[in-house]
Tab-separated table of C-alpha atoms in Angstrom:
chain	number	residue	atom	x	y	z
Y	1	MET	CA	12.667	49.919	36.034
Y	2	PRO	CA	13.033	51.823	39.667
Y	3	GLU	CA	13.403	49.206	42.603
Y	4	TYR	CA	10.090	48.268	44.476
Y	5	GLY	CA	10.256	47.081	47.817
Y	6	SER	CA	7.383	45.666	49.388
Y	7	VAL	CA	5.811	43.080	49.637
Y	8	PHE	CA	4.599	42.934	46.060
Y	9	SER	CA	7.343	44.424	44.421
Y	10	ASP	CA	7.534	41.627	42.260
Y	11	GLU	CA	4.131	41.472	40.797
Y	12	ILE	CA	4.263	45.209	41.099
Y	13	ARG	CA	7.548	45.065	37.781
Y	14	THR	CA	5.916	42.715	36.233
Y	15	HIS	CA	2.447	44.437	36.644
Y	16	LEU	CA	4.272	47.127	34.854
Y	17	SER	CA	5.586	45.721	31.690
Y	18	ILE	CA	2.779	45.044	30.877
Y	19	ARG	CA	0.808	48.595	31.427
Y	20	GLU	CA	4.297	50.225	30.026
Y	21	VAL	CA	2.939	48.488	26.915
Y	22	GLU	CA	-1.240	49.060	27.121
Y	23	LEU	CA	-0.592	52.860	27.786
Y	24	SER	CA	0.460	55.665	25.785
Y	25	SER	CA	4.171	57.113	27.079
Y	26	GLU	CA	2.573	60.116	29.289
Y	27	ALA	CA	0.460	58.028	30.754
Y	28	TYR	CA	2.011	54.592	31.731
Y	29	ARG	CA	4.331	58.114	33.136
Y	30	HIS	CA	1.759	59.013	35.502
Y	31	TYR	CA	1.076	55.421	36.282
Y	32	LYS	CA	4.678	54.081	36.955
Y	33	ARG	CA	3.890	56.850	40.295
Y	34	THR	CA	1.327	56.637	41.565
Y	35	VAL	CA	1.801	52.699	42.418
Y	36	ALA	CA	6.015	53.505	43.495
Y	37	LEU	CA	3.955	56.496	46.380
Y	38	PHE	CA	1.959	53.074	47.071
Y	39	ASP	CA	4.440	51.250	47.256
Y	40	GLU	CA	6.658	53.221	49.273
Y	41	TYR	CA	3.623	53.661	51.774
Y	42	LEU	CA	3.092	49.458	52.168
Y	43	CYS	CA	6.802	50.135	52.485
Y	44	ARG	CA	5.862	53.038	55.209
Y	45	ILE	CA	3.464	51.478	57.755
Y	46	ASN	CA	5.558	47.659	57.473
Y	47	HIS	CA	3.258	46.102	55.161
Y	48	THR	CA	4.006	41.954	55.550
Y	49	GLU	CA	1.134	40.579	54.313
Y	50	LYS	CA	0.437	39.623	51.901
Y	51	ARG	CA	-3.314	40.460	51.253
Y	52	ILE	CA	-4.515	44.512	51.862
Y	53	ALA	CA	-7.402	45.050	53.968
Y	54	GLU	CA	-9.731	47.317	53.652
Y	55	SER	CA	-7.263	49.381	55.789
Y	56	VAL	CA	-4.216	49.325	54.012
Y	57	ILE	CA	-6.227	51.263	51.444
Y	58	GLU	CA	-8.540	53.591	53.042
Y	59	GLY	CA	-4.999	55.154	55.011
Y	60	TRP	CA	-3.099	55.263	51.194
Y	61	ILE	CA	-5.953	57.288	50.174
Y	62	LYS	CA	-6.203	60.167	53.566
Y	63	GLU	CA	-2.698	60.048	52.592
Y	64	ILE	CA	-2.662	60.616	49.547
Y	65	SER	CA	-6.085	63.444	49.059
Y	66	ALA	CA	-4.124	65.892	51.208
Y	67	GLY	CA	-3.298	68.237	49.381
Y	68	ILE	CA	-4.239	68.210	46.145
Y	69	SER	CA	-7.638	68.382	43.970
Y	70	VAL	CA	-10.465	66.250	43.581
Y	71	ASN	CA	-9.812	64.946	40.189
Y	72	THR	CA	-6.116	63.894	41.232
Y	73	SER	CA	-7.087	62.037	44.074
Y	74	SER	CA	-9.640	59.635	41.740
Y	75	LEU	CA	-6.689	59.693	39.473
Y	76	HIS	CA	-4.521	58.090	41.547
Y	77	VAL	CA	-7.487	55.831	42.928
Y	78	HIS	CA	-8.313	54.854	39.414
Y	79	TYR	CA	-4.680	54.048	38.834
Y	80	ILE	CA	-4.329	51.264	42.584
Y	81	ARG	CA	-8.012	50.020	41.219
Y	82	GLN	CA	-5.940	48.833	38.352
Y	83	LEU	CA	-3.033	46.901	40.841
Y	84	LEU	CA	-5.137	46.020	43.048
Y	85	LEU	CA	-7.499	43.692	40.101
Y	86	TYR	CA	-4.286	42.615	38.406
Y	87	LEU	CA	-3.253	41.532	43.143
Y	88	THR	CA	-6.161	40.277	43.115
Y	89	GLY	CA	-5.660	37.932	39.805
Y	90	CYS	CA	-2.730	36.381	40.680
Y	91	GLY	CA	-4.589	34.348	44.111
Y	92	TYR	CA	-4.328	38.320	46.241
Y	93	PRO	CA	-7.726	39.486	48.474
Y	94	CYS	CA	-7.703	42.506	48.187
Y	95	PHE	CA	-9.858	45.461	48.955
Y	96	ILE	CA	-10.845	46.789	46.333
Y	97	PRO	CA	-11.948	50.881	46.339
Y	98	ARG	CA	-14.760	52.882	44.387
Y	99	THR	CA	-13.887	55.493	42.469
Y	100	VAL	CA	-14.021	59.089	43.163
Y	101	LYS	CA	-16.806	60.539	41.556
Y	102	THR	CA	-15.803	63.431	39.906
Y	103	LYS	CA	-17.526	66.493	37.428
Y	104	ASP	CA	-15.320	67.199	35.103
Y	105	THR	CA	-14.521	71.111	35.351
Y	106	TYR	CA	-11.464	71.550	33.290
Y	107	VAL	CA	-11.844	74.761	31.400
Y	108	PRO	CA	-8.844	75.219	28.777
Y	109	TYR	CA	-7.053	77.985	27.539
Y	110	LEU	CA	-7.698	79.694	23.868
Y	111	TYR	CA	-4.732	80.742	21.817
Y	112	THR	CA	-6.218	83.655	20.033
Y	113	ASP	CA	-4.715	84.106	16.973
Y	114	LYS	CA	-2.518	86.679	18.231
Y	115	ASP	CA	-1.196	84.527	20.882
Y	116	ILE	CA	-0.606	82.187	17.713
Y	117	GLU	CA	1.552	84.789	16.063
Y	118	GLU	CA	3.561	86.286	18.725
Y	119	ILE	CA	4.119	82.171	19.853
Y	120	PHE	CA	5.580	80.996	16.045
Y	121	LYS	CA	7.978	84.598	16.003
Y	122	ALA	CA	9.505	83.286	19.943
Y	123	ALA	CA	9.930	79.302	18.544
Y	124	ASP	CA	11.504	80.147	15.236
Y	125	SER	CA	13.640	82.451	17.218
Y	126	LEU	CA	14.490	79.761	19.477
Y	127	THR	CA	17.781	80.159	21.180
Y	128	VAL	CA	18.985	77.560	23.955
Y	129	PRO	CA	21.920	75.886	25.573
Y	130	GLN	CA	23.318	72.585	23.159
Y	131	ALA	CA	21.955	69.617	25.793
Y	132	PRO	CA	23.475	65.810	24.310
Y	133	LYS	CA	19.946	64.733	24.219
Y	134	ASN	CA	17.892	68.080	22.396
Y	135	LYS	CA	20.282	69.366	19.935
Y	136	PHE	CA	18.061	69.616	16.830
Y	137	ILE	CA	14.791	71.399	19.303
Y	138	GLU	CA	15.286	74.676	17.855
Y	139	LYS	CA	14.694	72.921	14.304
Y	140	GLU	CA	12.557	71.580	15.968
Y	141	MET	CA	9.313	73.122	18.432
Y	142	PRO	CA	8.548	75.952	15.140
Y	143	LEU	CA	7.213	72.428	13.773
Y	144	ILE	CA	5.859	70.849	16.540
Y	145	LEU	CA	3.360	73.722	17.830
Y	146	ARG	CA	1.972	73.507	14.256
Y	147	LEU	CA	1.472	70.670	13.985
Y	148	LEU	CA	-0.041	70.263	17.145
Y	149	PHE	CA	-1.995	74.621	16.797
Y	150	CYS	CA	-2.873	73.023	12.773
Y	151	CYS	CA	-3.887	69.428	12.965
Y	152	GLY	CA	-5.469	69.391	16.545
Y	153	LEU	CA	-2.719	66.983	17.569
Y	154	ARG	CA	-1.470	65.093	20.897
Y	155	VAL	CA	1.916	65.563	21.526
Y	156	GLY	CA	3.046	62.245	22.355
Y	157	GLU	CA	0.730	61.253	18.528
Y	158	THR	CA	3.046	64.097	16.764
Y	159	LEU	CA	6.187	62.262	18.728
Y	160	ASN	CA	6.410	59.280	17.496
Y	161	ILE	CA	5.542	60.478	14.111
Y	162	LYS	CA	8.031	59.228	12.125
Y	163	VAL	CA	8.533	60.458	8.070
Y	164	GLY	CA	8.097	57.051	7.161
Y	165	GLU	CA	4.402	57.852	7.819
Y	166	VAL	CA	5.098	61.353	6.108
Y	167	ASP	CA	3.167	61.589	2.593
Y	168	PHE	CA	4.513	63.872	1.303
Y	169	LYS	CA	2.628	63.616	-1.913
Y	170	ARG	CA	-0.612	63.940	-0.925
Y	171	ASN	CA	0.263	66.291	2.178
Y	172	LEU	CA	-0.995	63.324	4.562
Y	173	ILE	CA	0.866	62.168	8.344
Y	174	ILE	CA	-0.570	58.187	9.176
Y	175	LEU	CA	-0.938	58.544	13.736
Y	176	ARG	CA	0.300	54.675	14.217
Y	177	VAL	CA	1.394	55.281	17.988
Y	178	THR	CA	-1.467	57.010	18.819
Y	179	LYS	CA	-3.889	57.215	22.571
Y	180	LYS	CA	-6.532	53.066	22.874
Y	181	TYR	CA	-3.934	52.687	19.684
Y	182	LYS	CA	-6.643	54.728	17.743
Y	183	GLN	CA	-4.833	55.164	13.986
Y	184	ARG	CA	-5.622	57.352	12.047
Y	185	VAL	CA	-4.766	59.233	9.031
Y	186	VAL	CA	-3.939	63.314	9.055
Y	187	PRO	CA	-3.940	65.896	5.969
Y	188	TYR	CA	-2.496	68.817	6.297
Y	189	GLY	CA	-2.420	71.852	4.064
Y	190	GLU	CA	0.013	73.329	1.073
Y	191	GLU	CA	1.211	75.973	3.708
Y	192	LEU	CA	2.816	73.123	5.741
Y	193	SER	CA	3.298	70.230	3.696
Y	194	GLU	CA	6.603	72.972	3.123
Y	195	ILE	CA	7.904	74.044	6.448
Y	196	ILE	CA	7.764	69.861	6.587
Y	197	TYR	CA	9.611	68.738	3.653
Y	198	LEU	CA	12.069	71.335	4.372
Y	199	TYR	CA	12.535	71.007	7.210
Y	200	CYS	CA	13.486	67.655	6.259
Y	201	ILE	CA	16.149	68.260	4.052
Y	202	GLY	CA	17.371	70.576	6.711
Y	203	MET	CA	17.251	67.819	8.622
Y	204	GLY	CA	19.177	65.208	7.315
Y	205	ILE	CA	16.149	63.074	7.190
Y	206	LEU	CA	13.818	62.701	4.233
Y	207	ASN	CA	15.106	59.659	2.293
Y	208	ASP	CA	15.119	57.702	5.778
Y	209	SER	CA	11.382	56.025	6.520
Y	210	GLY	CA	13.124	55.178	9.728
Y	211	ALA	CA	13.941	57.771	11.436
Y	212	TYR	CA	11.267	59.762	14.297
Y	213	LEU	CA	10.165	63.205	12.962
Y	214	PHE	CA	11.990	64.236	16.025
Y	215	PRO	CA	14.770	62.814	16.535
Y	216	ALA	CA	16.641	63.397	20.204
Y	217	GLN	CA	20.054	62.023	20.372
Y	218	ASP	CA	19.917	60.870	17.204
Y	219	LYS	CA	17.466	60.137	14.524
Y	220	TYR	CA	15.669	56.609	15.921
Y	221	CYS	CA	14.423	58.088	19.547
Y	222	HIS	CA	12.352	60.833	19.878
Y	223	VAL	CA	12.271	64.158	22.491
Y	224	SER	CA	10.240	63.381	24.753
Y	225	GLU	CA	7.188	65.519	25.766
Y	226	ASN	CA	8.293	67.103	29.332
Y	227	SER	CA	11.493	67.677	26.818
Y	228	VAL	CA	8.686	69.507	24.683
Y	229	GLY	CA	7.172	70.833	28.075
Y	230	ASN	CA	9.799	72.438	29.385
Y	231	TYR	CA	11.365	73.873	25.943
Y	232	TYR	CA	7.470	75.179	25.911
Y	233	ARG	CA	6.872	77.692	28.972
Y	234	VAL	CA	10.233	79.432	27.536
Y	235	ILE	CA	8.563	80.031	24.010
Y	236	ARG	CA	5.326	80.534	26.375
Y	237	GLU	CA	7.372	83.351	28.284
Y	238	LYS	CA	9.577	85.288	25.613
Y	239	ALA	CA	5.426	85.449	23.697
Y	240	GLY	CA	4.030	87.227	26.501
Y	241	ILE	CA	1.434	84.970	27.656
Y	242	SER	CA	0.672	85.203	30.921
Y	243	ASN	CA	0.330	81.611	32.535
Y	244	THR	CA	-2.491	82.975	35.494
Y	245	TYR	CA	-5.167	81.709	34.147
Y	246	SER	CA	-4.252	78.786	36.052
Y	247	THR	CA	-5.727	78.718	37.895
Y	248	ARG	CA	-7.820	75.414	39.980
Y	249	ASN	CA	-10.637	74.084	36.734
Y	250	GLY	CA	-7.615	75.326	34.073
Y	251	ARG	CA	-3.415	74.532	33.495
Y	252	GLY	CA	-3.133	77.368	31.983
Y	253	ALA	CA	-1.742	77.973	28.587
Y	254	CYS	CA	-0.467	74.578	28.253
Y	255	LEU	CA	0.170	71.917	24.796
Y	256	HIS	CA	-2.599	70.304	24.305
Y	257	CYS	CA	-4.447	73.453	24.501
Y	258	PHE	CA	-3.332	73.843	21.123
Y	259	ARG	CA	-5.446	70.475	20.113
Y	260	HIS	CA	-8.371	72.635	22.526
Y	261	SER	CA	-8.255	75.844	20.204
Y	262	PHE	CA	-7.972	73.841	16.675
Y	263	ALA	CA	-11.324	71.854	17.577
Y	264	VAL	CA	-13.016	75.193	18.516
Y	265	ARG	CA	-11.121	76.947	15.642
Y	266	SER	CA	-12.497	74.316	12.852
Y	267	PHE	CA	-15.819	73.973	14.575
Y	268	ASP	CA	-16.781	76.883	13.807
Y	269	LYS	CA	-14.915	77.414	10.433
Y	270	ASN	CA	-17.421	74.956	9.908
Y	271	GLY	CA	-19.341	76.746	10.603
Y	272	ARG	CA	-19.385	79.558	8.548
Y	273	SER	CA	-18.549	77.704	5.774
Y	274	GLY	CA	-22.378	77.020	5.700
Y	275	ILE	CA	-22.054	72.612	6.951
Y	276	LYS	CA	-24.150	71.701	9.283
Y	277	VAL	CA	-24.082	70.852	13.387
Y	278	ASN	CA	-24.773	67.517	13.272
Y	279	GLU	CA	-22.794	66.636	9.691
Y	280	SER	CA	-19.641	69.266	11.543
Y	281	VAL	CA	-19.537	67.805	15.270
Y	282	PRO	CA	-19.248	63.594	14.330
Y	283	PHE	CA	-15.955	64.135	11.557
Y	284	LEU	CA	-13.885	66.921	13.923
Y	285	SER	CA	-15.289	63.504	16.719
Y	286	THR	CA	-13.403	61.426	13.955
Y	287	TYR	CA	-10.621	63.364	13.116
Y	288	LEU	CA	-9.964	63.835	16.309
Y	289	GLY	CA	-9.375	60.536	17.168
Y	290	HIS	CA	-12.403	60.478	19.769
Y	291	ASP	CA	-14.434	57.072	20.947
Y	292	SER	CA	-17.304	59.551	20.862
Y	293	LEU	CA	-19.025	62.796	21.093
Y	294	TYR	CA	-18.898	63.236	24.328
Y	295	GLU	CA	-15.556	63.932	24.498
Y	296	THR	CA	-15.309	65.657	21.389
Y	297	GLU	CA	-18.092	67.894	23.867
Y	298	LYS	CA	-15.649	68.188	25.757
Y	299	TYR	CA	-13.012	70.296	23.189
Y	300	LEU	CA	-15.600	72.481	22.912
Y	301	LYS	CA	-15.312	74.302	25.951
Y	302	TYR	CA	-13.551	77.426	26.842
Y	303	SER	CA	-14.030	79.974	29.291
Y	304	GLY	CA	-14.982	84.011	28.157
Y	305	ASP	CA	-16.659	85.386	25.001
Y	306	TYR	CA	-14.113	84.134	23.155
Y	307	PHE	CA	-16.684	82.742	19.615
Y	308	GLU	CA	-18.985	82.878	21.520
Y	309	ASP	CA	-21.675	81.496	18.452
Y	310	THR	CA	-19.693	78.716	18.296
Y	311	LEU	CA	-20.004	77.451	22.077
Y	312	THR	CA	-24.307	78.457	21.131
Y	313	LYS	CA	-24.662	76.136	19.203
Y	314	PHE	CA	-22.886	73.095	19.760
Y	315	GLU	CA	-24.651	72.805	23.418
Y	316	ALA	CA	-27.856	73.231	20.281
Y	317	PHE	CA	-26.874	70.248	19.369
Y	318	SER	CA	-26.052	68.099	22.464
Y	319	GLU	CA	-29.033	68.879	24.506
Y	320	GLY	CA	-30.016	66.335	25.247
Y	321	ILE	CA	-27.439	64.003	24.340
Y	322	PHE	CA	-24.748	64.793	26.755
Y	323	PRO	CA	-26.230	65.152	30.771
Y	324	GLU	CA	-25.668	66.272	32.970
Y	325	VAL	CA	-24.110	63.805	35.475
Y	326	ASP	CA	-21.575	62.470	37.476
Y	327	PHE	CA	-18.424	60.071	35.854
Y	328	ASP	CA	-16.340	57.390	37.440
Y	329	GLU	CA	-13.384	58.837	36.513
């Protein structure tokens, strides 16, 4: 854990040790970064009191919000609220700021059939310099991307899969390390079944239930999300997919957009198979591990006329269920 130099350094370390257990690895990374920035700010203004006044918080929010989006600023404030509430519970008087009201304007990139074809082709032929902590990455990336696209998994969920959580007989994956601890079972098709089986044989982990499906230095620690993201950018460029789509309302063709693409394609496929919308959406919501249909609604957003009919059907279903309101991050 990095060193903290403010008057609340001990409390920050204790608080972070608690949050590390509660949050996913990626969420904790962002949370820890915000707390570190706040700690640095307290040191810079020579704050020595075991209390935090409104003026201190207002000064930090003003500084942290410069040059970033309202959504990002809101997330920083949300994180620091958690720290301040913890400090208050420890007996230190702290001003608790209100969260910044934002609107969810994020629009994901949807991968086309051609995109997926080129991405898989580039991943299957990936050659990169050997790195000790990612020595299996050339073998891992093709399967990681197929699981993201074919099963709609989150990146963190995928990397935390262990061999013992793959049911080779029934073509199922048991997801145990998930967002908000919502364990679930995810099925996969016959074609992917053969790929997973041959991959495990090639990696020498088929009979080791405790091994990670995507190991890093050794089979008992998994490759990091950051590493996978870096190698994906290499693959994306090789596949000829431009990231100029990235705007203030979108992140471009990122890894998480595979999950959005899966959701839209699944909804579209169900509709074409004659499954009613009011039956399809709750099932898809459960499959994705969402707490509510509102979360699923956010996954069925996209730009342009791709799957336009699908969006129209979903909007008709969701009208009145998901009103246009501001929400607190």
